[in-house]
Amino acid sequence: MPTYSAPDTTQLAYHVFGEGPPLVCLPGGPMQSCHYLGELGGLSAHRRLIMPDPRGTGGSAVPADSASYRCDRLVDDVEALREHLGLDRMDLLGHSSGANLAALYVGRHPERVGRLALITPSVWAVGIPIPGEVRRETVRPRHDEPWFPEAYAALEAITEGRATADTWGAITPFSYGRWDEEARAYESAGEAQRNDEAAGVFAGEGAFDPESTREALGRFERPVLLLAGGVDPGAPPVVVTEFADLFPKAELVVQPGAGHFPWRDDPERFVAATAAFLT
């Protein structure tokens, strides 16, 4: 596994899949190794996927300073990877909370980004609220699923401020277009790949300045793709649409029936949309 050195000398690992022009892919979690991304449903047939393990996850070393897990400080790790790869400009993909890091990177280094793809993006960095009713409306089409009543009751509790540790686990099926044994195994494996200490720091005080980030994205003239899952309450289509409106040249794709991991729910549809944008 190749590695590179961050500005603070922390040794960071990345993985490479496929051939062709490079695409740097920032995983979510937050602070989860890139393993769960796989090859993004076969996107590696179209692009050479460069997938870093964030510091403290996967093959990357634990930093001496745990405050360096904060999202705004991770921008320097992304820039160090670009320099290590010898790229003057790179295409960038961010999934879920990784979209926050991608947005901050664009804000700081817009000239270093070619095309930008944000997949079921978190919106912390740009300060877009997600009302509870929007989340509930997004999942209601799944009311015939056998697990729906328990998961929906948990979602109601969370959106009404009555969350407990158990309610967060109960809404997990909503993240998947199909909640089957394969999805359960995938979810369990993903939990083991996340650094919970780092996740607690990622969005800490000072990590985000939504107003300045929104202004910076409004000046970013390169092509942008935002892809939402049609039934994903984590990044509801109506909210991703608002995110897309921040950019001068954004394309919005809503993948029907997809949850938070659209390359798993319908790989062919996901790859077709994403590869077409990146071509």
PDB file of C-alpha atoms in Angstrom:
ATOM      1  CA  MET A   1       0.000   0.000   0.000  1.00  0.00           C
ATOM      2  CA  PRO A   2       1.522   3.369  -0.979  1.00  0.00           C
ATOM      3  CA  THR A   3       1.978   6.072   1.649  1.00  0.00           C
ATOM      4  CA  TYR A   4       2.844   9.746   1.815  1.00  0.00           C
ATOM      5  CA  SER A   5       3.740  12.215   4.541  1.00  0.00           C
ATOM      6  CA  ALA A   6       1.332  14.845   5.845  1.00  0.00           C
ATOM      7  CA  PRO A   7       2.691  18.299   6.705  1.00  0.00           C
ATOM      8  CA  ASP A   8       2.888  17.267  10.381  1.00  0.00           C
ATOM      9  CA  THR A   9       4.865  14.128   9.312  1.00  0.00           C
ATOM     10  CA  THR A  10       1.975  11.706   9.988  1.00  0.00           C
ATOM     11  CA  GLN A  11       2.299   8.850   7.496  1.00  0.00           C
ATOM     12  CA  LEU A  12      -0.886   8.437   5.479  1.00  0.00           C
ATOM     13  CA  ALA A  13      -1.904   5.523   3.261  1.00  0.00           C
ATOM     14  CA  TYR A  14      -3.922   5.372   0.072  1.00  0.00           C
ATOM     15  CA  HIS A  15      -5.213   2.664  -2.245  1.00  0.00           C
ATOM     16  CA  VAL A  16      -5.322   2.606  -6.038  1.00  0.00           C
ATOM     17  CA  PHE A  17      -7.875   0.815  -8.226  1.00  0.00           C
ATOM     18  CA  GLY A  18      -8.267   0.802 -11.988  1.00  0.00           C
ATOM     19  CA  GLU A  19      -6.576   2.639 -14.833  1.00  0.00           C
ATOM     20  CA  GLY A  20      -6.969   5.942 -16.580  1.00  0.00           C
ATOM     21  CA  PRO A  21      -7.104   9.542 -15.352  1.00  0.00           C
ATOM     22  CA  PRO A  22      -6.904   9.753 -11.549  1.00  0.00           C
ATOM     23  CA  LEU A  23      -9.909  10.512  -9.363  1.00  0.00           C
ATOM     24  CA  VAL A  24      -9.186  11.240  -5.704  1.00  0.00           C
ATOM     25  CA  CYS A  25     -12.027   9.833  -3.562  1.00  0.00           C
ATOM     26  CA  LEU A  26     -12.560  11.121  -0.014  1.00  0.00           C
ATOM     27  CA  PRO A  27     -14.450   8.676   2.229  1.00  0.00           C
ATOM     28  CA  GLY A  28     -17.107   9.591   4.774  1.00  0.00           C
ATOM     29  CA  GLY A  29     -17.872   8.122   8.183  1.00  0.00           C
ATOM     30  CA  PRO A  30     -16.797  10.610   9.357  1.00  0.00           C
ATOM     31  CA  MET A  31     -13.236   9.369   9.803  1.00  0.00           C
ATOM     32  CA  GLN A  32     -13.729   5.945   8.270  1.00  0.00           C
ATOM     33  CA  SER A  33     -11.164   4.109   6.170  1.00  0.00           C
ATOM     34  CA  CYS A  34     -11.821   4.027   2.448  1.00  0.00           C
ATOM     35  CA  HIS A  35     -12.404   0.255   2.434  1.00  0.00           C
ATOM     36  CA  TYR A  36     -16.202   0.591   2.435  1.00  0.00           C
ATOM     37  CA  LEU A  37     -16.074   2.466  -0.884  1.00  0.00           C
ATOM     38  CA  GLY A  38     -14.816  -0.661  -2.656  1.00  0.00           C
ATOM     39  CA  GLU A  39     -14.344   0.295  -6.295  1.00  0.00           C
ATOM     40  CA  LEU A  40     -17.482   2.441  -6.256  1.00  0.00           C
ATOM     41  CA  GLY A  41     -19.616  -0.104  -8.040  1.00  0.00           C
ATOM     42  CA  GLY A  42     -17.175  -0.479 -10.934  1.00  0.00           C
ATOM     43  CA  LEU A  43     -16.200   3.150 -11.465  1.00  0.00           C
ATOM     44  CA  SER A  44     -12.624   1.855 -11.543  1.00  0.00           C
ATOM     45  CA  ALA A  45     -13.327   0.632 -15.089  1.00  0.00           C
ATOM     46  CA  HIS A  46     -13.460   4.296 -16.120  1.00  0.00           C
ATOM     47  CA  ARG A  47     -11.032   6.095 -13.805  1.00  0.00           C
ATOM     48  CA  ARG A  48      -7.996   5.328 -11.660  1.00  0.00           C
ATOM     49  CA  LEU A  49      -9.425   5.644  -8.179  1.00  0.00           C
ATOM     50  CA  ILE A  50      -7.066   7.130  -5.570  1.00  0.00           C
ATOM     51  CA  MET A  51      -8.596   6.378  -2.168  1.00  0.00           C
ATOM     52  CA  PRO A  52      -6.881   7.751   0.930  1.00  0.00           C
ATOM     53  CA  ASP A  53      -7.372   6.370   4.418  1.00  0.00           C
ATOM     54  CA  PRO A  54      -7.912   9.427   6.640  1.00  0.00           C
ATOM     55  CA  ARG A  55      -5.374   9.818   9.428  1.00  0.00           C
ATOM     56  CA  GLY A  56      -6.037   7.385  12.246  1.00  0.00           C
ATOM     57  CA  THR A  57      -7.942   4.931  10.035  1.00  0.00           C
ATOM     58  CA  GLY A  58      -7.031   1.932   7.900  1.00  0.00           C
ATOM     59  CA  GLY A  59      -3.365   1.956   6.958  1.00  0.00           C
ATOM     60  CA  SER A  60      -2.795   5.565   8.030  1.00  0.00           C
ATOM     61  CA  ALA A  61      -0.958   6.375  11.245  1.00  0.00           C
ATOM     62  CA  VAL A  62      -2.537   7.861  14.345  1.00  0.00           C
ATOM     63  CA  PRO A  63      -1.372  11.496  14.620  1.00  0.00           C
ATOM     64  CA  ALA A  64       0.404  12.896  17.647  1.00  0.00           C
ATOM     65  CA  ASP A  65      -2.199  15.669  17.886  1.00  0.00           C
ATOM     66  CA  SER A  66      -5.801  14.418  18.017  1.00  0.00           C
ATOM     67  CA  ALA A  67      -7.029  17.953  17.202  1.00  0.00           C
ATOM     68  CA  SER A  68      -5.718  17.337  13.678  1.00  0.00           C
ATOM     69  CA  TYR A  69      -8.783  15.148  13.051  1.00  0.00           C
ATOM     70  CA  ARG A  70     -10.837  18.325  12.636  1.00  0.00           C
ATOM     71  CA  CYS A  71     -12.194  18.679   9.114  1.00  0.00           C
ATOM     72  CA  ASP A  72     -10.587  22.027   8.310  1.00  0.00           C
ATOM     73  CA  ARG A  73      -7.185  20.679   9.315  1.00  0.00           C
ATOM     74  CA  LEU A  74      -7.618  17.623   7.088  1.00  0.00           C
ATOM     75  CA  VAL A  75      -7.497  19.935   4.056  1.00  0.00           C
ATOM     76  CA  ASP A  76      -3.712  19.930   4.380  1.00  0.00           C
ATOM     77  CA  ASP A  77      -3.690  16.117   4.084  1.00  0.00           C
ATOM     78  CA  VAL A  78      -5.594  16.306   0.796  1.00  0.00           C
ATOM     79  CA  GLU A  79      -3.224  18.939  -0.550  1.00  0.00           C
ATOM     80  CA  ALA A  80      -0.234  16.827   0.485  1.00  0.00           C
ATOM     81  CA  LEU A  81      -1.708  13.874  -1.422  1.00  0.00           C
ATOM     82  CA  ARG A  82      -2.121  16.000  -4.565  1.00  0.00           C
ATOM     83  CA  GLU A  83       1.498  17.092  -4.329  1.00  0.00           C
ATOM     84  CA  HIS A  84       2.639  13.510  -3.715  1.00  0.00           C
ATOM     85  CA  LEU A  85       0.757  12.350  -6.821  1.00  0.00           C
ATOM     86  CA  GLY A  86       2.359  15.122  -8.884  1.00  0.00           C
ATOM     87  CA  LEU A  87      -0.987  16.473 -10.079  1.00  0.00           C
ATOM     88  CA  ASP A  88      -1.310  20.112 -11.016  1.00  0.00           C
ATOM     89  CA  ARG A  89      -5.099  19.751 -10.899  1.00  0.00           C
ATOM     90  CA  MET A  90      -7.155  16.782  -9.741  1.00  0.00           C
ATOM     91  CA  ASP A  91     -10.707  15.572 -10.090  1.00  0.00           C
ATOM     92  CA  LEU A  92     -12.195  15.079  -6.641  1.00  0.00           C
ATOM     93  CA  LEU A  93     -15.035  12.931  -5.283  1.00  0.00           C
ATOM     94  CA  GLY A  94     -16.379  13.177  -1.747  1.00  0.00           C
ATOM     95  CA  HIS A  95     -18.897  10.796  -0.205  1.00  0.00           C
ATOM     96  CA  SER A  96     -21.150  11.726   2.717  1.00  0.00           C
ATOM     97  CA  SER A  97     -19.071  13.555   5.357  1.00  0.00           C
ATOM     98  CA  GLY A  98     -16.160  13.437   2.906  1.00  0.00           C
ATOM     99  CA  ALA A  99     -18.101  16.030   0.904  1.00  0.00           C
ATOM    100  CA  ASN A 100     -17.457  18.493   3.737  1.00  0.00           C
ATOM    101  CA  LEU A 101     -13.728  17.997   3.329  1.00  0.00           C
ATOM    102  CA  ALA A 102     -14.044  18.300  -0.445  1.00  0.00           C
ATOM    103  CA  ALA A 103     -15.962  21.571  -0.056  1.00  0.00           C
ATOM    104  CA  LEU A 104     -13.340  23.006   2.294  1.00  0.00           C
ATOM    105  CA  TYR A 105     -10.575  21.915  -0.074  1.00  0.00           C
ATOM    106  CA  VAL A 106     -12.295  23.668  -2.984  1.00  0.00           C
ATOM    107  CA  GLY A 107     -12.654  26.767  -0.833  1.00  0.00           C
ATOM    108  CA  ARG A 108      -8.937  26.837  -0.060  1.00  0.00           C
ATOM    109  CA  HIS A 109      -7.485  25.462  -3.310  1.00  0.00           C
ATOM    110  CA  PRO A 110     -10.034  26.059  -6.110  1.00  0.00           C
ATOM    111  CA  GLU A 111      -7.331  26.185  -8.770  1.00  0.00           C
ATOM    112  CA  ARG A 112      -6.296  22.619  -7.889  1.00  0.00           C
ATOM    113  CA  VAL A 113      -9.682  21.018  -8.630  1.00  0.00           C
ATOM    114  CA  GLY A 114     -10.900  20.022 -12.068  1.00  0.00           C
ATOM    115  CA  ARG A 115     -14.235  18.248 -11.729  1.00  0.00           C
ATOM    116  CA  LEU A 116     -15.969  17.822  -8.372  1.00  0.00           C
ATOM    117  CA  ALA A 117     -18.425  15.012  -7.545  1.00  0.00           C
ATOM    118  CA  LEU A 118     -20.297  15.063  -4.234  1.00  0.00           C
ATOM    119  CA  ILE A 119     -22.116  11.788  -3.521  1.00  0.00           C
ATOM    120  CA  THR A 120     -24.990  11.777  -0.985  1.00  0.00           C
ATOM    121  CA  PRO A 121     -23.200  14.722   0.612  1.00  0.00           C
ATOM    122  CA  SER A 122     -23.272  15.875   4.202  1.00  0.00           C
ATOM    123  CA  VAL A 123     -24.058  19.590   4.408  1.00  0.00           C
ATOM    124  CA  TRP A 124     -22.309  20.643   7.623  1.00  0.00           C
ATOM    125  CA  ALA A 125     -19.696  22.684   5.758  1.00  0.00           C
ATOM    126  CA  VAL A 126     -22.320  24.818   4.012  1.00  0.00           C
ATOM    127  CA  GLY A 127     -24.801  25.090   6.877  1.00  0.00           C
ATOM    128  CA  ILE A 128     -27.929  23.867   5.090  1.00  0.00           C
ATOM    129  CA  PRO A 129     -30.544  22.744   7.652  1.00  0.00           C
ATOM    130  CA  ILE A 130     -32.357  19.427   7.197  1.00  0.00           C
ATOM    131  CA  PRO A 131     -35.805  19.710   8.816  1.00  0.00           C
ATOM    132  CA  GLY A 132     -37.130  16.592  10.502  1.00  0.00           C
ATOM    133  CA  GLU A 133     -40.199  16.560   8.296  1.00  0.00           C
ATOM    134  CA  VAL A 134     -37.998  16.476   5.186  1.00  0.00           C
ATOM    135  CA  ARG A 135     -36.240  13.380   6.504  1.00  0.00           C
ATOM    136  CA  ARG A 136     -39.560  11.714   7.300  1.00  0.00           C
ATOM    137  CA  GLU A 137     -41.059  12.549   3.905  1.00  0.00           C
ATOM    138  CA  THR A 138     -37.997  11.088   2.201  1.00  0.00           C
ATOM    139  CA  VAL A 139     -38.436   7.648   3.799  1.00  0.00           C
ATOM    140  CA  ARG A 140     -42.238   7.317   3.768  1.00  0.00           C
ATOM    141  CA  PRO A 141     -42.300   5.609   0.338  1.00  0.00           C
ATOM    142  CA  ARG A 142     -40.736   2.589   2.100  1.00  0.00           C
ATOM    143  CA  HIS A 143     -43.708   2.097   4.436  1.00  0.00           C
ATOM    144  CA  ASP A 144     -44.314  -1.463   3.203  1.00  0.00           C
ATOM    145  CA  GLU A 145     -40.911  -2.717   4.376  1.00  0.00           C
ATOM    146  CA  PRO A 146     -41.219  -5.097   7.369  1.00  0.00           C
ATOM    147  CA  TRP A 147     -38.716  -3.109   9.413  1.00  0.00           C
ATOM    148  CA  PHE A 148     -40.304   0.269   8.610  1.00  0.00           C
ATOM    149  CA  PRO A 149     -42.499   0.828  11.727  1.00  0.00           C
ATOM    150  CA  GLU A 150     -39.619   0.475  14.180  1.00  0.00           C
ATOM    151  CA  ALA A 151     -37.201   2.485  12.037  1.00  0.00           C
ATOM    152  CA  TYR A 152     -39.735   5.252  11.390  1.00  0.00           C
ATOM    153  CA  ALA A 153     -40.596   5.535  15.091  1.00  0.00           C
ATOM    154  CA  ALA A 154     -36.882   5.902  15.815  1.00  0.00           C
ATOM    155  CA  LEU A 155     -36.532   8.565  13.126  1.00  0.00           C
ATOM    156  CA  GLU A 156     -39.446  10.482  14.628  1.00  0.00           C
ATOM    157  CA  ALA A 157     -37.805  10.317  18.054  1.00  0.00           C
ATOM    158  CA  ILE A 158     -34.520  11.627  16.667  1.00  0.00           C
ATOM    159  CA  THR A 159     -36.082  14.483  14.711  1.00  0.00           C
ATOM    160  CA  GLU A 160     -38.151  15.467  17.750  1.00  0.00           C
ATOM    161  CA  GLY A 161     -35.141  15.537  20.065  1.00  0.00           C
ATOM    162  CA  ARG A 162     -35.952  12.297  21.905  1.00  0.00           C
ATOM    163  CA  ALA A 163     -32.990  10.268  20.642  1.00  0.00           C
ATOM    164  CA  THR A 164     -31.310   7.516  22.639  1.00  0.00           C
ATOM    165  CA  ALA A 165     -28.385   5.278  21.761  1.00  0.00           C
ATOM    166  CA  ASP A 166     -30.809   2.614  20.546  1.00  0.00           C
ATOM    167  CA  THR A 167     -32.806   4.924  18.273  1.00  0.00           C
ATOM    168  CA  TRP A 168     -29.726   5.816  16.230  1.00  0.00           C
ATOM    169  CA  GLY A 169     -29.121   2.155  15.490  1.00  0.00           C
ATOM    170  CA  ALA A 170     -32.769   1.549  14.628  1.00  0.00           C
ATOM    171  CA  ILE A 171     -32.734   3.964  11.663  1.00  0.00           C
ATOM    172  CA  THR A 172     -29.836   2.198   9.931  1.00  0.00           C
ATOM    173  CA  PRO A 173     -32.065   0.415   7.365  1.00  0.00           C
ATOM    174  CA  PHE A 174     -32.950   3.791   5.849  1.00  0.00           C
ATOM    175  CA  SER A 175     -29.335   4.151   4.650  1.00  0.00           C
ATOM    176  CA  TYR A 176     -29.740   1.209   2.258  1.00  0.00           C
ATOM    177  CA  GLY A 177     -31.938   0.718  -0.766  1.00  0.00           C
ATOM    178  CA  ARG A 178     -32.209  -2.947   0.289  1.00  0.00           C
ATOM    179  CA  TRP A 179     -31.913  -3.870   3.949  1.00  0.00           C
ATOM    180  CA  ASP A 180     -30.873  -7.506   3.605  1.00  0.00           C
ATOM    181  CA  GLU A 181     -28.183  -9.763   5.045  1.00  0.00           C
ATOM    182  CA  GLU A 182     -25.567  -8.340   2.699  1.00  0.00           C
ATOM    183  CA  ALA A 183     -26.398  -4.796   3.815  1.00  0.00           C
ATOM    184  CA  ARG A 184     -26.260  -5.839   7.463  1.00  0.00           C
ATOM    185  CA  ALA A 185     -22.795  -7.323   6.988  1.00  0.00           C
ATOM    186  CA  TYR A 186     -21.642  -4.235   5.098  1.00  0.00           C
ATOM    187  CA  GLU A 187     -22.908  -1.969   7.881  1.00  0.00           C
ATOM    188  CA  SER A 188     -21.202  -4.039  10.570  1.00  0.00           C
ATOM    189  CA  ALA A 189     -17.895  -3.999   8.689  1.00  0.00           C
ATOM    190  CA  GLY A 190     -18.135  -0.243   8.214  1.00  0.00           C
ATOM    191  CA  GLU A 191     -18.547   0.362  11.922  1.00  0.00           C
ATOM    192  CA  ALA A 192     -15.274  -1.458  12.551  1.00  0.00           C
ATOM    193  CA  GLN A 193     -13.492   0.754   9.996  1.00  0.00           C
ATOM    194  CA  ARG A 194     -14.410   4.030  11.709  1.00  0.00           C
ATOM    195  CA  ASN A 195     -12.245   5.826  14.269  1.00  0.00           C
ATOM    196  CA  ASP A 196     -14.845   6.992  16.798  1.00  0.00           C
ATOM    197  CA  GLU A 197     -12.437   9.292  18.636  1.00  0.00           C
ATOM    198  CA  ALA A 198     -11.555  11.009  15.380  1.00  0.00           C
ATOM    199  CA  ALA A 199     -15.211  11.190  14.362  1.00  0.00           C
ATOM    200  CA  GLY A 200     -15.944  13.100  17.550  1.00  0.00           C
ATOM    201  CA  VAL A 201     -13.361  15.738  16.610  1.00  0.00           C
ATOM    202  CA  PHE A 202     -14.130  15.983  12.875  1.00  0.00           C
ATOM    203  CA  ALA A 203     -16.966  18.528  13.158  1.00  0.00           C
ATOM    204  CA  GLY A 204     -15.782  20.171  16.380  1.00  0.00           C
ATOM    205  CA  GLU A 205     -15.888  23.868  17.159  1.00  0.00           C
ATOM    206  CA  GLY A 206     -14.114  25.881  14.508  1.00  0.00           C
ATOM    207  CA  ALA A 207     -14.205  23.170  11.853  1.00  0.00           C
ATOM    208  CA  PHE A 208     -16.663  24.988   9.613  1.00  0.00           C
ATOM    209  CA  ASP A 209     -17.419  28.539   8.508  1.00  0.00           C
ATOM    210  CA  PRO A 210     -20.521  27.994   6.347  1.00  0.00           C
ATOM    211  CA  GLU A 211     -20.852  31.571   5.132  1.00  0.00           C
ATOM    212  CA  SER A 212     -17.321  31.792   3.768  1.00  0.00           C
ATOM    213  CA  THR A 213     -17.513  28.289   2.294  1.00  0.00           C
ATOM    214  CA  ARG A 214     -20.761  29.091   0.491  1.00  0.00           C
ATOM    215  CA  GLU A 215     -19.164  32.242  -0.931  1.00  0.00           C
ATOM    216  CA  ALA A 216     -16.141  30.272  -2.111  1.00  0.00           C
ATOM    217  CA  LEU A 217     -18.263  27.598  -3.780  1.00  0.00           C
ATOM    218  CA  GLY A 218     -20.219  30.334  -5.522  1.00  0.00           C
ATOM    219  CA  ARG A 219     -16.984  31.396  -7.215  1.00  0.00           C
ATOM    220  CA  PHE A 220     -15.997  27.874  -8.278  1.00  0.00           C
ATOM    221  CA  GLU A 221     -16.535  27.783 -12.044  1.00  0.00           C
ATOM    222  CA  ARG A 222     -15.558  24.163 -12.715  1.00  0.00           C
ATOM    223  CA  PRO A 223     -18.163  21.396 -13.378  1.00  0.00           C
ATOM    224  CA  VAL A 224     -19.803  19.892 -10.296  1.00  0.00           C
ATOM    225  CA  LEU A 225     -21.986  16.804  -9.857  1.00  0.00           C
ATOM    226  CA  LEU A 226     -24.209  16.285  -6.829  1.00  0.00           C
ATOM    227  CA  LEU A 227     -25.791  12.834  -6.615  1.00  0.00           C
ATOM    228  CA  ALA A 228     -28.560  12.089  -4.119  1.00  0.00           C
ATOM    229  CA  GLY A 229     -30.245   8.834  -3.210  1.00  0.00           C
ATOM    230  CA  GLY A 230     -33.972   9.050  -3.766  1.00  0.00           C
ATOM    231  CA  VAL A 231     -34.834   7.571  -0.347  1.00  0.00           C
ATOM    232  CA  ASP A 232     -31.808   8.733   1.656  1.00  0.00           C
ATOM    233  CA  PRO A 233     -32.798  10.708   4.788  1.00  0.00           C
ATOM    234  CA  GLY A 234     -29.131  11.491   5.466  1.00  0.00           C
ATOM    235  CA  ALA A 235     -28.901  13.622   2.330  1.00  0.00           C
ATOM    236  CA  PRO A 236     -32.493  14.146   1.138  1.00  0.00           C
ATOM    237  CA  PRO A 237     -32.825  15.118  -2.535  1.00  0.00           C
ATOM    238  CA  VAL A 238     -34.459  18.461  -1.712  1.00  0.00           C
ATOM    239  CA  VAL A 239     -31.465  19.367   0.471  1.00  0.00           C
ATOM    240  CA  VAL A 240     -28.920  18.191  -2.097  1.00  0.00           C
ATOM    241  CA  THR A 241     -30.758  20.347  -4.625  1.00  0.00           C
ATOM    242  CA  GLU A 242     -30.169  23.370  -2.377  1.00  0.00           C
ATOM    243  CA  PHE A 243     -26.504  22.388  -2.124  1.00  0.00           C
ATOM    244  CA  ALA A 244     -26.270  22.222  -5.919  1.00  0.00           C
ATOM    245  CA  ASP A 245     -27.688  25.728  -6.180  1.00  0.00           C
ATOM    246  CA  LEU A 246     -24.600  27.081  -4.414  1.00  0.00           C
ATOM    247  CA  PHE A 247     -22.429  26.324  -7.461  1.00  0.00           C
ATOM    248  CA  PRO A 248     -22.419  28.210 -10.784  1.00  0.00           C
ATOM    249  CA  LYS A 249     -22.116  24.992 -12.845  1.00  0.00           C
ATOM    250  CA  ALA A 250     -23.697  22.104 -10.954  1.00  0.00           C
ATOM    251  CA  GLU A 251     -25.520  19.057 -12.256  1.00  0.00           C
ATOM    252  CA  LEU A 252     -27.970  17.284  -9.940  1.00  0.00           C
ATOM    253  CA  VAL A 253     -28.729  13.562 -10.244  1.00  0.00           C
ATOM    254  CA  VAL A 254     -31.257  11.780  -8.025  1.00  0.00           C
ATOM    255  CA  GLN A 255     -30.839   8.006  -8.159  1.00  0.00           C
ATOM    256  CA  PRO A 256     -34.267   6.384  -7.666  1.00  0.00           C
ATOM    257  CA  GLY A 257     -34.564   3.894  -4.837  1.00  0.00           C
ATOM    258  CA  ALA A 258     -31.042   4.535  -3.579  1.00  0.00           C
ATOM    259  CA  GLY A 259     -30.012   5.142  -0.016  1.00  0.00           C
ATOM    260  CA  HIS A 260     -26.760   6.583   1.292  1.00  0.00           C
ATOM    261  CA  PHE A 261     -24.535   4.174  -0.676  1.00  0.00           C
ATOM    262  CA  PRO A 262     -25.901   4.432  -4.231  1.00  0.00           C
ATOM    263  CA  TRP A 263     -23.080   2.427  -5.831  1.00  0.00           C
ATOM    264  CA  ARG A 264     -24.340  -0.584  -3.869  1.00  0.00           C
ATOM    265  CA  ASP A 265     -28.039  -0.135  -4.557  1.00  0.00           C
ATOM    266  CA  ASP A 266     -27.734   0.115  -8.334  1.00  0.00           C
ATOM    267  CA  PRO A 267     -24.095  -0.027  -9.477  1.00  0.00           C
ATOM    268  CA  GLU A 268     -24.864   0.307 -13.184  1.00  0.00           C
ATOM    269  CA  ARG A 269     -26.988   3.422 -12.742  1.00  0.00           C
ATOM    270  CA  PHE A 270     -24.480   4.992 -10.358  1.00  0.00           C
ATOM    271  CA  VAL A 271     -21.475   4.310 -12.580  1.00  0.00           C
ATOM    272  CA  ALA A 272     -23.287   5.484 -15.704  1.00  0.00           C
ATOM    273  CA  ALA A 273     -24.167   8.827 -14.141  1.00  0.00           C
ATOM    274  CA  THR A 274     -20.824   9.416 -12.458  1.00  0.00           C
ATOM    275  CA  ALA A 275     -18.644   8.255 -15.357  1.00  0.00           C
ATOM    276  CA  ALA A 276     -20.614  10.384 -17.808  1.00  0.00           C
ATOM    277  CA  PHE A 277     -19.970  13.445 -15.669  1.00  0.00           C
ATOM    278  CA  LEU A 278     -16.282  12.680 -15.278  1.00  0.00           C
ATOM    279  CA  THR A 279     -15.679  12.093 -18.988  1.00  0.00           C
TER     280      THR A 279
END
